[in-house]
CSV table of N, CA and C in Angstrom, one decimal:
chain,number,residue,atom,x,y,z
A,1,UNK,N,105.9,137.5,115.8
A,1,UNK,CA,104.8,138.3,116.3
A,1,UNK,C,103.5,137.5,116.4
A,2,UNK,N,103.5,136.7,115.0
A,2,UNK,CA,101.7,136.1,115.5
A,2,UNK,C,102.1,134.9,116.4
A,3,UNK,N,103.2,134.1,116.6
A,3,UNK,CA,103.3,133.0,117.1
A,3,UNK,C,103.1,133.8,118.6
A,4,UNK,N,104.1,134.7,118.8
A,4,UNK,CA,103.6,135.5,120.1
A,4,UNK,C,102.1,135.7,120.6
A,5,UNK,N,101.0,136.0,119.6
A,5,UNK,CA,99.9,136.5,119.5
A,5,UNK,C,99.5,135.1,119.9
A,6,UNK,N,99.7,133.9,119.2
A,6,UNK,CA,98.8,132.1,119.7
A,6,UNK,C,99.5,131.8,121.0
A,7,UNK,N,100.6,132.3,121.3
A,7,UNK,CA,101.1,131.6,122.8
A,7,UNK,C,100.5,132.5,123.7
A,8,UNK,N,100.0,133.7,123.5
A,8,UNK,CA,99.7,134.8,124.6
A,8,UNK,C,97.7,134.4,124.5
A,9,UNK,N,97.6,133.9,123.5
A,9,UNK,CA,95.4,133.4,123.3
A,9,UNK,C,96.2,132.3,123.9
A,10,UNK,N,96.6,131.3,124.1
A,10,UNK,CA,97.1,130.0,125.1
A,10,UNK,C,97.0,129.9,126.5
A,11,UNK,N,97.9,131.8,127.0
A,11,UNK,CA,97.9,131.8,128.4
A,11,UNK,C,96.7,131.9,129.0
A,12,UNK,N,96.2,133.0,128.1
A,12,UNK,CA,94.7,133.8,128.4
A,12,UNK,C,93.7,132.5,128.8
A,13,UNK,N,93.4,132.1,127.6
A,13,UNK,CA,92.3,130.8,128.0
A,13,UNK,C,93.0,129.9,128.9
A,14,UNK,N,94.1,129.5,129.1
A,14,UNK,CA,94.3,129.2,130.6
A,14,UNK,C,94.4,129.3,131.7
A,15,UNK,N,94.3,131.0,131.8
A,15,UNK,CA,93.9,131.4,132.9
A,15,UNK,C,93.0,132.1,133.3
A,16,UNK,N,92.0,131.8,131.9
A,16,UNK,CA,90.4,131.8,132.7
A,16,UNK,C,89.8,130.6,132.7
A,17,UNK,N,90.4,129.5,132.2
A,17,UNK,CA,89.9,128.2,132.9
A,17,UNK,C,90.0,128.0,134.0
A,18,UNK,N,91.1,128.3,134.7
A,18,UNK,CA,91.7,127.7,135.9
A,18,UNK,C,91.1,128.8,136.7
A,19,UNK,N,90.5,130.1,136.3
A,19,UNK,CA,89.7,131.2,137.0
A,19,UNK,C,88.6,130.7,137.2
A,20,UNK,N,87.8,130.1,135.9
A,20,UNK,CA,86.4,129.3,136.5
A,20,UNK,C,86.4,128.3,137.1
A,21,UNK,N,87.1,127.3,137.1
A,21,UNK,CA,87.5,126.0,137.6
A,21,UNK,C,87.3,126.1,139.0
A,22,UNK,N,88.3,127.5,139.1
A,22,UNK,CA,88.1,127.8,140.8
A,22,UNK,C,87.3,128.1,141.6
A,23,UNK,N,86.5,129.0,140.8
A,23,UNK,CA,85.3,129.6,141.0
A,23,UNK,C,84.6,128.2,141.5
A,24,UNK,N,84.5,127.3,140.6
A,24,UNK,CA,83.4,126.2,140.6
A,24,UNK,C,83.7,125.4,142.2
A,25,UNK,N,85.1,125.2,142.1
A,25,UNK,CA,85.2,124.6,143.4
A,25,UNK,C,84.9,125.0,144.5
A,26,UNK,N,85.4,125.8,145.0
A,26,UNK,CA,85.0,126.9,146.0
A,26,UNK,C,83.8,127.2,146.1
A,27,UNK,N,82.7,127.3,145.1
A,27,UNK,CA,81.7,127.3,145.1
A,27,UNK,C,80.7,128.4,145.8
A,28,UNK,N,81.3,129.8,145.5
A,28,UNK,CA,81.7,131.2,146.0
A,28,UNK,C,81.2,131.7,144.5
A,29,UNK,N,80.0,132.6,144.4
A,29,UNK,CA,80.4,134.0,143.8
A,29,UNK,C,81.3,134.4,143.0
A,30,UNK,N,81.0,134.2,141.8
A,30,UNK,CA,82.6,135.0,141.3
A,30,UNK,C,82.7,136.8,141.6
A,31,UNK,N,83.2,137.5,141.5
A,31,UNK,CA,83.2,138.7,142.1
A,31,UNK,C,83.4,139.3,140.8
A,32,UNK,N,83.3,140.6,140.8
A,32,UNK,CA,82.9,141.8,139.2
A,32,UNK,C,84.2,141.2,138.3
A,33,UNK,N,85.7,141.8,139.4
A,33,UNK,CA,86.6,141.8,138.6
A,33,UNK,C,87.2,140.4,138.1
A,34,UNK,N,86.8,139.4,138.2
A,34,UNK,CA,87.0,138.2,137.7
A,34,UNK,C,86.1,137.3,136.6
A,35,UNK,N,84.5,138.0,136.8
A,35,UNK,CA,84.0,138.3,135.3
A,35,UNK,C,84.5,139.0,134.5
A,36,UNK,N,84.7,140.1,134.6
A,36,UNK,CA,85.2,141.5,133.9
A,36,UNK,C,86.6,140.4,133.2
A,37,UNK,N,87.5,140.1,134.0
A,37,UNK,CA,88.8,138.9,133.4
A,37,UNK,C,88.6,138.0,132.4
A,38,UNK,N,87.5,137.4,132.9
A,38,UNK,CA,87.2,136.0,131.5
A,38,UNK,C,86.3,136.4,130.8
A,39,UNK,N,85.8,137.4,130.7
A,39,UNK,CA,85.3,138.2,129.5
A,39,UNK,C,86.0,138.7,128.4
A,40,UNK,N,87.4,139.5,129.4
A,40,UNK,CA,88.0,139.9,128.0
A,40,UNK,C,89.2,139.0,127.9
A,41,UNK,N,89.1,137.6,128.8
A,41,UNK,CA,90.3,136.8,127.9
A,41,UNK,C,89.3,136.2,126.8
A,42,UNK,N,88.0,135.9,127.1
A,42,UNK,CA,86.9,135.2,125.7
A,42,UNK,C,87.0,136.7,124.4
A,43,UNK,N,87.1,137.5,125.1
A,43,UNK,CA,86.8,138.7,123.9
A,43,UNK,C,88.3,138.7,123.0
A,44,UNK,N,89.3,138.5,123.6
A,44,UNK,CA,90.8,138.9,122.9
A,44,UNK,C,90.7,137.3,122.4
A,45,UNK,N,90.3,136.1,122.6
A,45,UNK,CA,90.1,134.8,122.1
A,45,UNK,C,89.7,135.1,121.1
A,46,UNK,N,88.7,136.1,120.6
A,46,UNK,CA,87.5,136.2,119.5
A,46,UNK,C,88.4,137.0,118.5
A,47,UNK,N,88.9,137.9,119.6
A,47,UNK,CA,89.7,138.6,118.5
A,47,UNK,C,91.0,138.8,117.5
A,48,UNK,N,91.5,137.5,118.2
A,48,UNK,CA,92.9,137.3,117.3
A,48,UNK,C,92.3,135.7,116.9
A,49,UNK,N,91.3,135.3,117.1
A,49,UNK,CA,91.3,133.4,116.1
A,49,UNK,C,91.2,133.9,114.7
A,50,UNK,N,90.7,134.9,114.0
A,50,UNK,CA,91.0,135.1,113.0
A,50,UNK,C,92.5,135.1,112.4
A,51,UNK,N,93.6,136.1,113.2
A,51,UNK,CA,95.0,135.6,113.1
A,51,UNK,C,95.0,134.3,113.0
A,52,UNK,N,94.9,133.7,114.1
A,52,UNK,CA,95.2,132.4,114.1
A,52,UNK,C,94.9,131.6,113.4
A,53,UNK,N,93.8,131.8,112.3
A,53,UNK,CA,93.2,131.0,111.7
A,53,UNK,C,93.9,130.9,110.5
A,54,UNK,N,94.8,132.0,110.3
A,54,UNK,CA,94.9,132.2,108.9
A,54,UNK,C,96.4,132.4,109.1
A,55,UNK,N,97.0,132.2,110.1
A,55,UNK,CA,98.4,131.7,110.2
A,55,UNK,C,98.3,130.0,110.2
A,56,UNK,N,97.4,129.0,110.5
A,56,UNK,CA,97.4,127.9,110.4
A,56,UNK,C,96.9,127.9,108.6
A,57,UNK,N,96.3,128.4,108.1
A,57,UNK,CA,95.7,128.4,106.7
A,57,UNK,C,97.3,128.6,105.8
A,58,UNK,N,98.2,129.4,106.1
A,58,UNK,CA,99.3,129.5,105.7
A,58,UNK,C,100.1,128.4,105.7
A,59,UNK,N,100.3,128.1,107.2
A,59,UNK,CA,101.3,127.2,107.7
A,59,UNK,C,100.9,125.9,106.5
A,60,UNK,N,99.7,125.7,106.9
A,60,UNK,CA,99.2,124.3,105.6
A,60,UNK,C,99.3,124.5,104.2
A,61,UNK,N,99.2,125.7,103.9
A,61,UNK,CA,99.3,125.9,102.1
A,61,UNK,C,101.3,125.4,102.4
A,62,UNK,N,101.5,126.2,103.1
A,62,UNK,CA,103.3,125.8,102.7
A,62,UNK,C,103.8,124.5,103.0
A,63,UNK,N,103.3,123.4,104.0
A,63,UNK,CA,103.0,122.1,103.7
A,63,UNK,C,102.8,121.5,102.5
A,64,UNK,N,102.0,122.2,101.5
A,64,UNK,CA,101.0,121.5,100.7
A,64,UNK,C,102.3,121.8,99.7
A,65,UNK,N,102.6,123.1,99.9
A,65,UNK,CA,103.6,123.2,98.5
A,65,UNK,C,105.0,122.5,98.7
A,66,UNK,N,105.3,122.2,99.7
A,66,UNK,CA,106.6,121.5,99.9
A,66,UNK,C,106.2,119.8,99.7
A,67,UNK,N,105.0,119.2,99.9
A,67,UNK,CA,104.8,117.8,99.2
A,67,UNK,C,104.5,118.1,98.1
A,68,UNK,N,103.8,119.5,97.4
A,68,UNK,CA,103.6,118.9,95.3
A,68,UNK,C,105.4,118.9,95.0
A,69,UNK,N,106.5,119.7,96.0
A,69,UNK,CA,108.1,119.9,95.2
A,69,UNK,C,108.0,118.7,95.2
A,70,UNK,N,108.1,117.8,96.3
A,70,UNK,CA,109.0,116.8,96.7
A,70,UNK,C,108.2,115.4,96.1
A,71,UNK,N,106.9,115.5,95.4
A,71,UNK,CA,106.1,114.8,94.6
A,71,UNK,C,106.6,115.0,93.0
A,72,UNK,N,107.1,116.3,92.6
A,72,UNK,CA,107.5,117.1,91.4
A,72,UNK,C,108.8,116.3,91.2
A,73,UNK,N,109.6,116.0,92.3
A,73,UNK,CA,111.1,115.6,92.0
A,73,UNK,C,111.2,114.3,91.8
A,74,UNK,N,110.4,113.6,92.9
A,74,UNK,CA,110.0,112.0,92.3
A,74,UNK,C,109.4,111.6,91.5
A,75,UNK,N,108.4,112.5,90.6
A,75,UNK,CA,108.0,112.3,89.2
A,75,UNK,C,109.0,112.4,88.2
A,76,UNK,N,109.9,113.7,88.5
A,76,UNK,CA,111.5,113.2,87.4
A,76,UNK,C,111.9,112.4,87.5
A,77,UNK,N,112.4,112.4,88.6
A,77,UNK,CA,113.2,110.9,89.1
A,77,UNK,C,112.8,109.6,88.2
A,78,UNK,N,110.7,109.2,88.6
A,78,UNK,CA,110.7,108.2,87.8
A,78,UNK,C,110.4,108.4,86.3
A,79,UNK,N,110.7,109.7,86.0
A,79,UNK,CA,110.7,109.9,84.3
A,79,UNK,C,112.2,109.6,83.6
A,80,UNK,N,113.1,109.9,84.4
A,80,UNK,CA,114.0,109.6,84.2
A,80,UNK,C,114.6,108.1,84.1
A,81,UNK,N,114.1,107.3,85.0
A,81,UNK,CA,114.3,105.9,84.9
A,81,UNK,C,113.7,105.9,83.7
A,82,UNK,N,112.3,105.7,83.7
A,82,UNK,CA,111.8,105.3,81.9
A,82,UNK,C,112.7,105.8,81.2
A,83,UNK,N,113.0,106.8,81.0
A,83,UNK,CA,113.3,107.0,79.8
A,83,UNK,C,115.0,106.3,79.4
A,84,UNK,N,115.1,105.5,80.7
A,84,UNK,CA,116.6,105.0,81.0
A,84,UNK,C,116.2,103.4,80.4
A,85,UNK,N,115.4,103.2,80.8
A,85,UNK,CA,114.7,101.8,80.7
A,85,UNK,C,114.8,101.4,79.1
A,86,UNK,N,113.9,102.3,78.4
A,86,UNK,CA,113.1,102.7,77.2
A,86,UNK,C,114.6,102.8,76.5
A,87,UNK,N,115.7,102.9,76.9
A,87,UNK,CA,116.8,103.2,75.8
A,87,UNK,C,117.5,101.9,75.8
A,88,UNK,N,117.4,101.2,77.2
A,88,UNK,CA,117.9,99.6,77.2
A,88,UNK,C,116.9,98.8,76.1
A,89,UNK,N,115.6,99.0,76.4
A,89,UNK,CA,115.1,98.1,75.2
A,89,UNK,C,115.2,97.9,74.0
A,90,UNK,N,115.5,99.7,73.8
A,90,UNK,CA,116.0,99.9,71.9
A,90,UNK,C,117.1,99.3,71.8
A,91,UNK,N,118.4,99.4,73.1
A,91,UNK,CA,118.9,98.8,72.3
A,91,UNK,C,118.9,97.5,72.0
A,92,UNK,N,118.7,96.7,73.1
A,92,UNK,CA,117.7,94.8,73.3
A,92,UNK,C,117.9,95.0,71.9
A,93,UNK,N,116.5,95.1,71.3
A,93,UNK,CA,115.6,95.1,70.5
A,93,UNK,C,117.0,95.2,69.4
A,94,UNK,N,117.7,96.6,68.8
A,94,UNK,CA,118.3,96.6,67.8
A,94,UNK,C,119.7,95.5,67.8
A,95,UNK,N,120.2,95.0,68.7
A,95,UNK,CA,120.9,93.9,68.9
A,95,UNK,C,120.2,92.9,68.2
A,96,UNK,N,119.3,92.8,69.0
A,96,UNK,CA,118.7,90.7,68.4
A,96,UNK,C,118.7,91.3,66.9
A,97,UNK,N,118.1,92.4,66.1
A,97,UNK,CA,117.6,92.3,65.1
A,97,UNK,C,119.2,92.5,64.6
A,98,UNK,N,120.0,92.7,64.7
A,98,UNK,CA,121.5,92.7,63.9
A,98,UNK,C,121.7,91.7,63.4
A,99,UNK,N,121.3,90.8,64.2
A,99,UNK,CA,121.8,89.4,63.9
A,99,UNK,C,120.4,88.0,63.3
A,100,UNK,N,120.3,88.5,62.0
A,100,UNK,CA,119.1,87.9,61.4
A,100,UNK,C,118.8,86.0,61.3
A,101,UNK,N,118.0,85.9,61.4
A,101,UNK,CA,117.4,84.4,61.7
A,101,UNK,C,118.1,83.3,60.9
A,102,UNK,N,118.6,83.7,59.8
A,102,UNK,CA,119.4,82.7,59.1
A,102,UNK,C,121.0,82.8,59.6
A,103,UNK,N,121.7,83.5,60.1
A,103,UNK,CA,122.8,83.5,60.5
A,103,UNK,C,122.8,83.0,61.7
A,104,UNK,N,121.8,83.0,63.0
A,104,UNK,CA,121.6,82.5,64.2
A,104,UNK,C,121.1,80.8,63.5
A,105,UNK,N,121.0,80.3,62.2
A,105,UNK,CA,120.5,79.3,62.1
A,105,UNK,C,122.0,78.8,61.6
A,106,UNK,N,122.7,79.2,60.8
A,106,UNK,CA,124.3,78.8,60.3
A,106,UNK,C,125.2,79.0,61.8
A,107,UNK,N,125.1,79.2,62.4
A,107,UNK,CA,125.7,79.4,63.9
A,107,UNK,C,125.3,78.0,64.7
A,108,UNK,N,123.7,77.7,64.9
A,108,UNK,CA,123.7,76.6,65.5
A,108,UNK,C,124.3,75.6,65.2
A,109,UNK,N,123.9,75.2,63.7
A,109,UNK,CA,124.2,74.1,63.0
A,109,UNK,C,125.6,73.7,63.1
A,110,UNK,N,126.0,74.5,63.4
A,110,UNK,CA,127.8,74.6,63.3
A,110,UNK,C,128.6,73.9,64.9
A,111,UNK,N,129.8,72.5,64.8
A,111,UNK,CA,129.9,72.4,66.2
A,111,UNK,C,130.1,73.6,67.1
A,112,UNK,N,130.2,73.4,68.2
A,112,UNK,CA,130.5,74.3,69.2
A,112,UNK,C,132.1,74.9,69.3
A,113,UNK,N,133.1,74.1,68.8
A,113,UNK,CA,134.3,74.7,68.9
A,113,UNK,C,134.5,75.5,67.6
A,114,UNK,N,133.7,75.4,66.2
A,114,UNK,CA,134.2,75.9,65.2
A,114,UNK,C,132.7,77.5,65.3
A,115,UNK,N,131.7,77.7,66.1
A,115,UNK,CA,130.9,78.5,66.3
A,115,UNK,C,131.5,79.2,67.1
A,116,UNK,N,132.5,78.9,68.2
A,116,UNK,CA,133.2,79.5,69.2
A,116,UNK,C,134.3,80.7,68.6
A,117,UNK,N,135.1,79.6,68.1
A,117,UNK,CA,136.2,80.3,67.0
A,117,UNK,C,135.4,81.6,66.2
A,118,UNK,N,134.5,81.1,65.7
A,118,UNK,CA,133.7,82.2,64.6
A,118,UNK,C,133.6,83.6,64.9
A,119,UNK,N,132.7,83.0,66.4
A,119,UNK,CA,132.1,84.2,67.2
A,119,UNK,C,133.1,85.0,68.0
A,120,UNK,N,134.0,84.8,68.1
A,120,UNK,CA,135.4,85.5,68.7
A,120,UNK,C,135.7,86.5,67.6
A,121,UNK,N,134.9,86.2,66.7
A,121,UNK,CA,135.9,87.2,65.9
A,121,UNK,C,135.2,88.4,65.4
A,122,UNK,N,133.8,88.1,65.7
A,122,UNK,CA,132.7,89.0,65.5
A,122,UNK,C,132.8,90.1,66.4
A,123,UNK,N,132.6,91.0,66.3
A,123,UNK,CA,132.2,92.3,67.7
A,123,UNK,C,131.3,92.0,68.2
A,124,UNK,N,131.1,92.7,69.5
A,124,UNK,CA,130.4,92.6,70.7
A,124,UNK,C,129.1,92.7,70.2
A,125,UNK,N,128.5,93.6,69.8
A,125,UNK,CA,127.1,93.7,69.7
A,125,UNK,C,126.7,92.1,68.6
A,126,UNK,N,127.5,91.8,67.4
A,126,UNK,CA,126.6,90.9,66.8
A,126,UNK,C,126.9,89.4,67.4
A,127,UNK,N,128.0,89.2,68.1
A,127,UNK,CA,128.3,87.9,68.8
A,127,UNK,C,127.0,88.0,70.0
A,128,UNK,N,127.1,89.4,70.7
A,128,UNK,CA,125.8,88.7,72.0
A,128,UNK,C,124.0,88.5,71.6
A,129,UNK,N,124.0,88.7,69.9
A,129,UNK,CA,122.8,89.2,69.2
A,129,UNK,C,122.5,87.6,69.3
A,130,UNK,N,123.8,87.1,68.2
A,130,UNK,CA,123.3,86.0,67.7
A,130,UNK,C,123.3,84.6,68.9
A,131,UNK,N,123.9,84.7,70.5
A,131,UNK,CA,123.9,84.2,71.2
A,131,UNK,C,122.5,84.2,71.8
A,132,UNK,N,122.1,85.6,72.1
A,132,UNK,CA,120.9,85.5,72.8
A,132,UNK,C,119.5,85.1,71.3
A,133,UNK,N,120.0,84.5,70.2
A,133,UNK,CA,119.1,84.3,69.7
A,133,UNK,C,118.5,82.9,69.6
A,134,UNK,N,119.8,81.9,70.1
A,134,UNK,CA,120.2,80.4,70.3
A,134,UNK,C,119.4,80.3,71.1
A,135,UNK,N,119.4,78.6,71.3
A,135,UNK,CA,118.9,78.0,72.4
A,135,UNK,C,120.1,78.5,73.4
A,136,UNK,N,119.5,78.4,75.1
A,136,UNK,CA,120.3,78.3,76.0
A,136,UNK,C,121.5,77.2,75.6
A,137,UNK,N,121.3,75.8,75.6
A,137,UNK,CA,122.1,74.5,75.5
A,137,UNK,C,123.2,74.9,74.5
A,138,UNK,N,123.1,75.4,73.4
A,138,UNK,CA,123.6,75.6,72.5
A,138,UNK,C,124.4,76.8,72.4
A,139,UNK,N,123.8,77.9,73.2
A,139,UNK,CA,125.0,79.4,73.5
A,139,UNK,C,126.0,79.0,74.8
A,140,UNK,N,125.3,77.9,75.6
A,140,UNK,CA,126.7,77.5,76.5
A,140,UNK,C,127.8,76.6,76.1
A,141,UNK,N,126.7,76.2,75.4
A,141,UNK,CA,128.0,74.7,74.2
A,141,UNK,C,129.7,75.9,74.2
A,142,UNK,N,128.9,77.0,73.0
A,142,UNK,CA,129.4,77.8,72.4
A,142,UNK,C,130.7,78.5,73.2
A,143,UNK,N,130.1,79.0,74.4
A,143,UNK,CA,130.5,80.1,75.3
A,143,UNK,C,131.6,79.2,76.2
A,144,UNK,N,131.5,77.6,76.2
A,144,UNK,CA,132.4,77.1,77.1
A,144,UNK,C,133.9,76.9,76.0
A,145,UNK,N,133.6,76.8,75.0
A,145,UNK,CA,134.5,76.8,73.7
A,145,UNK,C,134.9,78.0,73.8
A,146,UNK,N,135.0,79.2,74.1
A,146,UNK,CA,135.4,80.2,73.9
A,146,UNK,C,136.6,80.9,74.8
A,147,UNK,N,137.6,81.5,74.5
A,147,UNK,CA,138.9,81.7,76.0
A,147,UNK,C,137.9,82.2,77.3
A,148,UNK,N,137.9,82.2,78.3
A,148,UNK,CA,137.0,82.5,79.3
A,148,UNK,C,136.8,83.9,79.1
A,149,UNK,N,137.9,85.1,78.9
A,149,UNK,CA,137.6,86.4,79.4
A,149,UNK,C,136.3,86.4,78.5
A,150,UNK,N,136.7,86.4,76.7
A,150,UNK,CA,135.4,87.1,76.3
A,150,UNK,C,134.7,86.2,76.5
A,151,UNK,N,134.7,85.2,76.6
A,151,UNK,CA,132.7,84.0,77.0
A,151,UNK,C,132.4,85.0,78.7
A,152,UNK,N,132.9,85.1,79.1
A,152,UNK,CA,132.7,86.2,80.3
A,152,UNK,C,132.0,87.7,80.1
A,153,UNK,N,133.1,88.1,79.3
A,153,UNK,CA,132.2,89.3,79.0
A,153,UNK,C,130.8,89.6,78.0
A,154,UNK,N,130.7,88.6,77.3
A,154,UNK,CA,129.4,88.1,76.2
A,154,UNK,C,128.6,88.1,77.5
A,155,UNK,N,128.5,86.9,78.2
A,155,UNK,CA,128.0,87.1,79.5
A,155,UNK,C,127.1,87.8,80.4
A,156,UNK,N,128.0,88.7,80.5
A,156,UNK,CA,127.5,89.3,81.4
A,156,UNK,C,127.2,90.8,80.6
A,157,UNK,N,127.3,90.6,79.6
A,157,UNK,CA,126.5,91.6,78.3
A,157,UNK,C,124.9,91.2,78.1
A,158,UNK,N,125.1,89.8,77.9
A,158,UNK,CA,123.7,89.4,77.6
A,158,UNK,C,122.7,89.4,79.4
A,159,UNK,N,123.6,89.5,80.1
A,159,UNK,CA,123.0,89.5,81.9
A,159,UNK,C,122.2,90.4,81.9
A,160,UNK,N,123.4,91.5,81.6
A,160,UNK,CA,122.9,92.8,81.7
A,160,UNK,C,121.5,93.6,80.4
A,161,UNK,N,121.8,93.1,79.1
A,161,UNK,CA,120.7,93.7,78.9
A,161,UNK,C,119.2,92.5,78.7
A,162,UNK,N,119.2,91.1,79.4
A,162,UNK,CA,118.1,90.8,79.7
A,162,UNK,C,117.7,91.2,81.0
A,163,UNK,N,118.4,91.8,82.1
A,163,UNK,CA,117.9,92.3,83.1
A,163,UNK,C,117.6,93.4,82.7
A,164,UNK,N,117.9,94.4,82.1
A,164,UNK,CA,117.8,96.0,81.6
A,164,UNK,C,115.9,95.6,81.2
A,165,UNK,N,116.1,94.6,80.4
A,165,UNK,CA,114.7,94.8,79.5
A,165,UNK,C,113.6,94.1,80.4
A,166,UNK,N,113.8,93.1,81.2
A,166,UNK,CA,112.9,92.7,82.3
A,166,UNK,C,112.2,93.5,83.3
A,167,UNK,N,113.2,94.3,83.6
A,167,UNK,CA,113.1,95.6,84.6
A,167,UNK,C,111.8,96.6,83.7
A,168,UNK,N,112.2,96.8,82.4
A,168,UNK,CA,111.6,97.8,81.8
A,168,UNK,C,110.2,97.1,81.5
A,169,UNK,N,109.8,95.9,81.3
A,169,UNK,CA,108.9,95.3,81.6
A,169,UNK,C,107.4,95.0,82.2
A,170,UNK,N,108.4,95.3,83.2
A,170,UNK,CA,107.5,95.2,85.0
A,170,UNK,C,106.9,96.3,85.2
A,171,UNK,N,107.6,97.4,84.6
A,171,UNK,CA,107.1,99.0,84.8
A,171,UNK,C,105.7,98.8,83.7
């Protein structure tokens, strides 16, 4: 009904433009009933811009509320990363500390094929503790000594949560 109401104030003021316009050209008198016309298409102009005003005042609040949703959901969204982030670093963090500074110091010291052997036999979390706590030179020594699958999956353990905690980082 009001969209009817802005398309019918559309016609009107268009067709007392194009009523004056004409007037102008012609350059003729306008005559009673053609004042009388663009009077009351200016009068019904006056009297529904209030509708109109406040169907565009609406139209915009419901705009407004559909970017705070769609602002509301990418704020979860990035709450939810952190807090995804934030759980990679605890665990980072509780890894390296498993594997304490004197045991990453009996690990280096030790050649590579008998640190290899060692660390195969350790579980996952304290073998990639005490690797990522080595030098580079000396965790590859290690990791080329080791059967490939697990030097592979150590790997791409320690890939994964130095990327996890880099990422969390940046943020």
């Amino acid at each position: 009904m009001k969209s009817l109401k802005l398309a019918s104030v559309g016609g009107v003021f268009l067709f007392a433009a194009s009523v004056a316009s004409l007037a102008q050209e012609t350059q003729e008198p306008l005559d009673e009933v053609t004042k009388q016309a663009i009077e009351d298409a200016l009068n019904y102009c006056e009297n529904v811009s209030e509708d109109a005003e406040a169907i565009r005042m609406k139209w915009q609040m419901r705009a407004m509320f559909d970017a705070e949703e769609q602002m509301n959901a990418k704020i979860a969204q990035l709450d939810e990363k952190v807090a995804e982030l934030r759980e990679w670093v605890e665990r980072r963090e509780q890894i390296l500390q498993r594997a304490e500074g004197h045991v990453v110091d009996i690990y280096s010291k030790m050649r590579a094929e008998a640190a290899a052997e060692q660390l195969s036999t350790l579980d996952d979390i304290t073998a990639v503790s005490v690797l990522m706590q080595m030098k580079a030179r000396q965790a590859g020594a290690i990791l080329a000594e080791m059967p490939a699958e697990r030097a592979a999956y150590l790997t791409d353990t320690m890939a994964l949560l130095t990327q996890k905690y880099s990422k969390g980082a940046d943020s």
